Amino acid sequence: MPDSLDKELDASVCPTVPPTGAAVQPHGCLIAFDNNWQGVCLASSNLPRFFGLSPPRRLAVRPNRCWAPIP
């Protein structure tokens, strides 16, 4: 996936269209938690750019430990 900060913003994108793999805004990243707030179930590939965190290492981590170093 190309770096989203290298893309031009497209103001014509309809807000009712479901998000796709390349739909994370270039000025942010995405972290999604499961329904019970027990773990991270999705993290965008650009997470390291903003937080220095690897998305695969954040999956299934409890929200209160999400930003803590993983040994």
PDB file of N, CA and C in Angstrom:
ATOM      1  N   MET A   1       0.856  -1.178   0.000  1.00  0.00           N
ATOM      2  CA  MET A   1       0.000   0.000   0.000  1.00  0.00           C
ATOM      3  C   MET A   1       0.895   1.231   0.000  1.00  0.00           C
ATOM      4  N   PRO A   2       0.681   2.145  -0.931  1.00  0.00           N
ATOM      5  CA  PRO A   2       1.496   3.368  -0.952  1.00  0.00           C
ATOM      6  C   PRO A   2       1.211   4.237   0.271  1.00  0.00           C
ATOM      7  N   ASP A   3       2.180   5.046   0.600  1.00  0.00           N
ATOM      8  CA  ASP A   3       2.039   5.941   1.746  1.00  0.00           C
ATOM      9  C   ASP A   3       0.904   6.918   1.487  1.00  0.00           C
ATOM     10  N   SER A   4      -0.066   6.979   2.380  1.00  0.00           N
ATOM     11  CA  SER A   4      -1.244   7.821   2.179  1.00  0.00           C
ATOM     12  C   SER A   4      -0.916   9.304   2.206  1.00  0.00           C
ATOM     13  N   LEU A   5       0.196   9.693   2.815  1.00  0.00           N
ATOM     14  CA  LEU A   5       0.548  11.116   2.843  1.00  0.00           C
ATOM     15  C   LEU A   5       1.080  11.593   1.498  1.00  0.00           C
ATOM     16  N   ASP A   6       1.390  10.656   0.607  1.00  0.00           N
ATOM     17  CA  ASP A   6       1.863  11.026  -0.725  1.00  0.00           C
ATOM     18  C   ASP A   6       0.718  11.178  -1.713  1.00  0.00           C
ATOM     19  N   LYS A   7      -0.510  10.927  -1.282  1.00  0.00           N
ATOM     20  CA  LYS A   7      -1.669  11.006  -2.165  1.00  0.00           C
ATOM     21  C   LYS A   7      -2.342  12.371  -2.061  1.00  0.00           C
ATOM     22  N   GLU A   8      -2.970  12.783  -3.136  1.00  0.00           N
ATOM     23  CA  GLU A   8      -3.778  13.996  -3.128  1.00  0.00           C
ATOM     24  C   GLU A   8      -5.121  13.678  -2.463  1.00  0.00           C
ATOM     25  N   LEU A   9      -5.659  14.621  -1.719  1.00  0.00           N
ATOM     26  CA  LEU A   9      -6.981  14.440  -1.130  1.00  0.00           C
ATOM     27  C   LEU A   9      -8.037  14.558  -2.208  1.00  0.00           C
ATOM     28  N   ASP A  10      -9.060  13.728  -2.145  1.00  0.00           N
ATOM     29  CA  ASP A  10     -10.137  13.742  -3.122  1.00  0.00           C
ATOM     30  C   ASP A  10     -11.413  14.204  -2.432  1.00  0.00           C
ATOM     31  N   ALA A  11     -11.754  15.460  -2.599  1.00  0.00           N
ATOM     32  CA  ALA A  11     -12.936  16.027  -1.938  1.00  0.00           C
ATOM     33  C   ALA A  11     -14.230  15.521  -2.552  1.00  0.00           C
ATOM     34  N   SER A  12     -14.164  14.823  -3.685  1.00  0.00           N
ATOM     35  CA  SER A  12     -15.386  14.352  -4.335  1.00  0.00           C
ATOM     36  C   SER A  12     -15.854  13.006  -3.803  1.00  0.00           C
ATOM     37  N   VAL A  13     -15.103  12.405  -2.902  1.00  0.00           N
ATOM     38  CA  VAL A  13     -15.490  11.099  -2.359  1.00  0.00           C
ATOM     39  C   VAL A  13     -16.780  11.252  -1.555  1.00  0.00           C
ATOM     40  N   CYS A  14     -17.728  10.389  -1.831  1.00  0.00           N
ATOM     41  CA  CYS A  14     -19.028  10.444  -1.164  1.00  0.00           C
ATOM     42  C   CYS A  14     -18.915   9.881   0.256  1.00  0.00           C
ATOM     43  N   PRO A  15     -19.390  10.601   1.266  1.00  0.00           N
ATOM     44  CA  PRO A  15     -19.280  10.104   2.639  1.00  0.00           C
ATOM     45  C   PRO A  15     -20.154   8.894   2.936  1.00  0.00           C
ATOM     46  N   THR A  16     -21.087   8.538   2.042  1.00  0.00           N
ATOM     47  CA  THR A  16     -21.930   7.371   2.294  1.00  0.00           C
ATOM     48  C   THR A  16     -21.320   6.079   1.755  1.00  0.00           C
ATOM     49  N   VAL A  17     -20.189   6.177   1.055  1.00  0.00           N
ATOM     50  CA  VAL A  17     -19.531   4.992   0.519  1.00  0.00           C
ATOM     51  C   VAL A  17     -18.787   4.302   1.661  1.00  0.00           C
ATOM     52  N   PRO A  18     -18.955   2.986   1.818  1.00  0.00           N
ATOM     53  CA  PRO A  18     -18.249   2.281   2.891  1.00  0.00           C
ATOM     54  C   PRO A  18     -16.735   2.428   2.731  1.00  0.00           C
ATOM     55  N   PRO A  19     -15.982   2.448   3.831  1.00  0.00           N
ATOM     56  CA  PRO A  19     -14.535   2.587   3.743  1.00  0.00           C
ATOM     57  C   PRO A  19     -13.894   1.382   3.079  1.00  0.00           C
ATOM     58  N   THR A  20     -12.785   1.612   2.420  1.00  0.00           N
ATOM     59  CA  THR A  20     -12.022   0.542   1.792  1.00  0.00           C
ATOM     60  C   THR A  20     -10.618   0.548   2.376  1.00  0.00           C
ATOM     61  N   GLY A  21      -9.796  -0.374   1.944  1.00  0.00           N
ATOM     62  CA  GLY A  21      -8.443  -0.488   2.458  1.00  0.00           C
ATOM     63  C   GLY A  21      -7.605   0.761   2.272  1.00  0.00           C
ATOM     64  N   ALA A  22      -7.888   1.551   1.258  1.00  0.00           N
ATOM     65  CA  ALA A  22      -7.096   2.748   0.983  1.00  0.00           C
ATOM     66  C   ALA A  22      -7.825   4.024   1.393  1.00  0.00           C
ATOM     67  N   ALA A  23      -8.813   3.921   2.291  1.00  0.00           N
ATOM     68  CA  ALA A  23      -9.650   5.066   2.609  1.00  0.00           C
ATOM     69  C   ALA A  23      -9.246   5.822   3.874  1.00  0.00           C
ATOM     70  N   VAL A  24      -8.171   5.432   4.552  1.00  0.00           N
ATOM     71  CA  VAL A  24      -7.754   6.153   5.750  1.00  0.00           C
ATOM     72  C   VAL A  24      -7.238   7.523   5.326  1.00  0.00           C
ATOM     73  N   GLN A  25      -7.705   8.553   5.988  1.00  0.00           N
ATOM     74  CA  GLN A  25      -7.297   9.913   5.645  1.00  0.00           C
ATOM     75  C   GLN A  25      -5.786  10.064   5.789  1.00  0.00           C
ATOM     76  N   PRO A  26      -5.144  10.827   4.924  1.00  0.00           N
ATOM     77  CA  PRO A  26      -3.689  10.946   4.976  1.00  0.00           C
ATOM     78  C   PRO A  26      -3.168  11.683   6.204  1.00  0.00           C
ATOM     79  N   HIS A  27      -4.036  12.380   6.917  1.00  0.00           N
ATOM     80  CA  HIS A  27      -3.590  13.115   8.096  1.00  0.00           C
ATOM     81  C   HIS A  27      -3.908  12.368   9.395  1.00  0.00           C
ATOM     82  N   GLY A  28      -4.209  11.086   9.301  1.00  0.00           N
ATOM     83  CA  GLY A  28      -4.514  10.307  10.493  1.00  0.00           C
ATOM     84  C   GLY A  28      -4.370   8.824  10.237  1.00  0.00           C
ATOM     85  N   CYS A  29      -4.628   8.038  11.257  1.00  0.00           N
ATOM     86  CA  CYS A  29      -4.577   6.591  11.135  1.00  0.00           C
ATOM     87  C   CYS A  29      -5.849   6.019  11.772  1.00  0.00           C
ATOM     88  N   LEU A  30      -6.029   4.724  11.636  1.00  0.00           N
ATOM     89  CA  LEU A  30      -7.245   4.087  12.127  1.00  0.00           C
ATOM     90  C   LEU A  30      -6.894   2.977  13.104  1.00  0.00           C
ATOM     91  N   ILE A  31      -7.536   2.997  14.252  1.00  0.00           N
ATOM     92  CA  ILE A  31      -7.439   1.916  15.230  1.00  0.00           C
ATOM     93  C   ILE A  31      -8.870   1.569  15.617  1.00  0.00           C
ATOM     94  N   ALA A  32      -9.265   0.314  15.417  1.00  0.00           N
ATOM     95  CA  ALA A  32     -10.619  -0.124  15.739  1.00  0.00           C
ATOM     96  C   ALA A  32     -10.565  -1.179  16.833  1.00  0.00           C
ATOM     97  N   PHE A  33     -11.508  -1.089  17.760  1.00  0.00           N
ATOM     98  CA  PHE A  33     -11.582  -2.033  18.877  1.00  0.00           C
ATOM     99  C   PHE A  33     -12.772  -2.958  18.679  1.00  0.00           C
ATOM    100  N   ASP A  34     -12.726  -4.136  19.291  1.00  0.00           N
ATOM    101  CA  ASP A  34     -13.846  -5.059  19.187  1.00  0.00           C
ATOM    102  C   ASP A  34     -15.060  -4.498  19.933  1.00  0.00           C
ATOM    103  N   ASN A  35     -16.199  -5.158  19.795  1.00  0.00           N
ATOM    104  CA  ASN A  35     -17.455  -4.657  20.371  1.00  0.00           C
ATOM    105  C   ASN A  35     -17.418  -4.493  21.881  1.00  0.00           C
ATOM    106  N   ASN A  36     -16.629  -5.293  22.563  1.00  0.00           N
ATOM    107  CA  ASN A  36     -16.563  -5.245  24.025  1.00  0.00           C
ATOM    108  C   ASN A  36     -15.384  -4.427  24.542  1.00  0.00           C
ATOM    109  N   TRP A  37     -14.688  -3.759  23.664  1.00  0.00           N
ATOM    110  CA  TRP A  37     -13.507  -2.979  24.025  1.00  0.00           C
ATOM    111  C   TRP A  37     -12.467  -3.836  24.737  1.00  0.00           C
ATOM    112  N   GLN A  38     -12.341  -5.076  24.286  1.00  0.00           N
ATOM    113  CA  GLN A  38     -11.381  -5.996  24.905  1.00  0.00           C
ATOM    114  C   GLN A  38     -10.072  -6.091  24.128  1.00  0.00           C
ATOM    115  N   GLY A  39     -10.051  -5.612  22.889  1.00  0.00           N
ATOM    116  CA  GLY A  39      -8.819  -5.697  22.105  1.00  0.00           C
ATOM    117  C   GLY A  39      -8.910  -4.921  20.816  1.00  0.00           C
ATOM    118  N   VAL A  40      -7.764  -4.659  20.231  1.00  0.00           N
ATOM    119  CA  VAL A  40      -7.688  -3.999  18.934  1.00  0.00           C
ATOM    120  C   VAL A  40      -7.990  -5.056  17.878  1.00  0.00           C
ATOM    121  N   CYS A  41      -8.926  -4.771  16.981  1.00  0.00           N
ATOM    122  CA  CYS A  41      -9.254  -5.741  15.937  1.00  0.00           C
ATOM    123  C   CYS A  41      -8.823  -5.269  14.552  1.00  0.00           C
ATOM    124  N   LEU A  42      -8.437  -4.001  14.436  1.00  0.00           N
ATOM    125  CA  LEU A  42      -7.990  -3.482  13.149  1.00  0.00           C
ATOM    126  C   LEU A  42      -7.102  -2.269  13.392  1.00  0.00           C
ATOM    127  N   ALA A  43      -6.030  -2.178  12.630  1.00  0.00           N
ATOM    128  CA  ALA A  43      -5.146  -1.015  12.709  1.00  0.00           C
ATOM    129  C   ALA A  43      -4.642  -0.724  11.306  1.00  0.00           C
ATOM    130  N   SER A  44      -4.656   0.537  10.911  1.00  0.00           N
ATOM    131  CA  SER A  44      -4.218   0.894   9.565  1.00  0.00           C
ATOM    132  C   SER A  44      -2.712   0.720   9.412  1.00  0.00           C
ATOM    133  N   SER A  45      -2.286   0.507   8.174  1.00  0.00           N
ATOM    134  CA  SER A  45      -0.871   0.243   7.914  1.00  0.00           C
ATOM    135  C   SER A  45       0.006   1.462   8.159  1.00  0.00           C
ATOM    136  N   ASN A  46      -0.587   2.657   8.252  1.00  0.00           N
ATOM    137  CA  ASN A  46       0.225   3.854   8.496  1.00  0.00           C
ATOM    138  C   ASN A  46       0.340   4.189   9.990  1.00  0.00           C
ATOM    139  N   LEU A  47      -0.050   3.278  10.860  1.00  0.00           N
ATOM    140  CA  LEU A  47       0.047   3.505  12.302  1.00  0.00           C
ATOM    141  C   LEU A  47       1.470   3.879  12.752  1.00  0.00           C
ATOM    142  N   PRO A  48       2.518   3.227  12.236  1.00  0.00           N
ATOM    143  CA  PRO A  48       3.874   3.586  12.671  1.00  0.00           C
ATOM    144  C   PRO A  48       4.245   5.040  12.384  1.00  0.00           C
ATOM    145  N   ARG A  49       3.703   5.608  11.329  1.00  0.00           N
ATOM    146  CA  ARG A  49       4.037   6.993  10.980  1.00  0.00           C
ATOM    147  C   ARG A  49       3.609   7.972  12.071  1.00  0.00           C
ATOM    148  N   PHE A  50       2.524   7.674  12.752  1.00  0.00           N
ATOM    149  CA  PHE A  50       1.983   8.580  13.757  1.00  0.00           C
ATOM    150  C   PHE A  50       2.352   8.203  15.193  1.00  0.00           C
ATOM    151  N   PHE A  51       2.456   6.907  15.463  1.00  0.00           N
ATOM    152  CA  PHE A  51       2.686   6.461  16.837  1.00  0.00           C
ATOM    153  C   PHE A  51       3.911   5.578  17.012  1.00  0.00           C
ATOM    154  N   GLY A  52       4.583   5.227  15.908  1.00  0.00           N
ATOM    155  CA  GLY A  52       5.733   4.351  16.006  1.00  0.00           C
ATOM    156  C   GLY A  52       5.365   2.933  16.431  1.00  0.00           C
ATOM    157  N   LEU A  53       4.116   2.548  16.201  1.00  0.00           N
ATOM    158  CA  LEU A  53       3.623   1.233  16.605  1.00  0.00           C
ATOM    159  C   LEU A  53       3.372   0.365  15.390  1.00  0.00           C
ATOM    160  N   SER A  54       3.711  -0.886  15.470  1.00  0.00           N
ATOM    161  CA  SER A  54       3.479  -1.834  14.393  1.00  0.00           C
ATOM    162  C   SER A  54       2.044  -2.352  14.464  1.00  0.00           C
ATOM    163  N   PRO A  55       1.248  -2.228  13.387  1.00  0.00           N
ATOM    164  CA  PRO A  55      -0.143  -2.707  13.437  1.00  0.00           C
ATOM    165  C   PRO A  55      -0.282  -4.168  13.879  1.00  0.00           C
ATOM    166  N   PRO A  56       0.496  -5.112  13.335  1.00  0.00           N
ATOM    167  CA  PRO A  56       0.317  -6.503  13.779  1.00  0.00           C
ATOM    168  C   PRO A  56       0.590  -6.708  15.269  1.00  0.00           C
ATOM    169  N   ARG A  57       1.493  -5.934  15.832  1.00  0.00           N
ATOM    170  CA  ARG A  57       1.814  -6.080  17.256  1.00  0.00           C
ATOM    171  C   ARG A  57       0.717  -5.481  18.133  1.00  0.00           C
ATOM    172  N   ARG A  58      -0.162  -4.654  17.579  1.00  0.00           N
ATOM    173  CA  ARG A  58      -1.252  -4.035  18.345  1.00  0.00           C
ATOM    174  C   ARG A  58      -2.513  -4.876  18.324  1.00  0.00           C
ATOM    175  N   LEU A  59      -2.657  -5.795  17.380  1.00  0.00           N
ATOM    176  CA  LEU A  59      -3.883  -6.585  17.277  1.00  0.00           C
ATOM    177  C   LEU A  59      -4.074  -7.440  18.527  1.00  0.00           C
ATOM    178  N   ALA A  60      -5.293  -7.485  19.007  1.00  0.00           N
ATOM    179  CA  ALA A  60      -5.712  -8.256  20.187  1.00  0.00           C
ATOM    180  C   ALA A  60      -5.169  -7.687  21.493  1.00  0.00           C
ATOM    181  N   VAL A  61      -4.551  -6.524  21.475  1.00  0.00           N
ATOM    182  CA  VAL A  61      -4.068  -5.886  22.699  1.00  0.00           C
ATOM    183  C   VAL A  61      -5.241  -5.159  23.360  1.00  0.00           C
ATOM    184  N   ARG A  62      -5.344  -5.275  24.668  1.00  0.00           N
ATOM    185  CA  ARG A  62      -6.415  -4.577  25.390  1.00  0.00           C
ATOM    186  C   ARG A  62      -6.242  -3.064  25.236  1.00  0.00           C
ATOM    187  N   PRO A  63      -7.340  -2.312  25.130  1.00  0.00           N
ATOM    188  CA  PRO A  63      -7.253  -0.862  24.926  1.00  0.00           C
ATOM    189  C   PRO A  63      -6.388  -0.131  25.949  1.00  0.00           C
ATOM    190  N   ASN A  64      -6.442  -0.540  27.207  1.00  0.00           N
ATOM    191  CA  ASN A  64      -5.640   0.154  28.211  1.00  0.00           C
ATOM    192  C   ASN A  64      -4.146  -0.142  28.073  1.00  0.00           C
ATOM    193  N   ARG A  65      -3.769  -1.112  27.240  1.00  0.00           N
ATOM    194  CA  ARG A  65      -2.370  -1.437  26.989  1.00  0.00           C
ATOM    195  C   ARG A  65      -1.956  -1.084  25.553  1.00  0.00           C
ATOM    196  N   CYS A  66      -2.850  -0.490  24.818  1.00  0.00           N
ATOM    197  CA  CYS A  66      -2.616  -0.246  23.393  1.00  0.00           C
ATOM    198  C   CYS A  66      -1.352   0.564  23.135  1.00  0.00           C
ATOM    199  N   TRP A  67      -1.064   1.548  23.955  1.00  0.00           N
ATOM    200  CA  TRP A  67       0.089   2.424  23.715  1.00  0.00           C
ATOM    201  C   TRP A  67       1.323   1.998  24.488  1.00  0.00           C
ATOM    202  N   ALA A  68       1.168   1.010  25.362  1.00  0.00           N
ATOM    203  CA  ALA A  68       2.307   0.536  26.156  1.00  0.00           C
ATOM    204  C   ALA A  68       3.233  -0.311  25.290  1.00  0.00           C
ATOM    205  N   PRO A  69       4.523  -0.312  25.583  1.00  0.00           N
ATOM    206  CA  PRO A  69       5.449  -1.172  24.833  1.00  0.00           C
ATOM    207  C   PRO A  69       5.066  -2.639  24.994  1.00  0.00           C
ATOM    208  N   ILE A  70       5.199  -3.392  23.917  1.00  0.00           N
ATOM    209  CA  ILE A  70       4.932  -4.828  23.948  1.00  0.00           C
ATOM    210  C   ILE A  70       6.287  -5.529  24.000  1.00  0.00           C
ATOM    211  N   PRO A  71       6.516  -6.326  25.035  1.00  0.00           N
ATOM    212  CA  PRO A  71       7.818  -6.994  25.154  1.00  0.00           C
ATOM    213  C   PRO A  71       8.047  -8.014  24.062  1.00  0.00           C
TER     214      PRO A  71
END
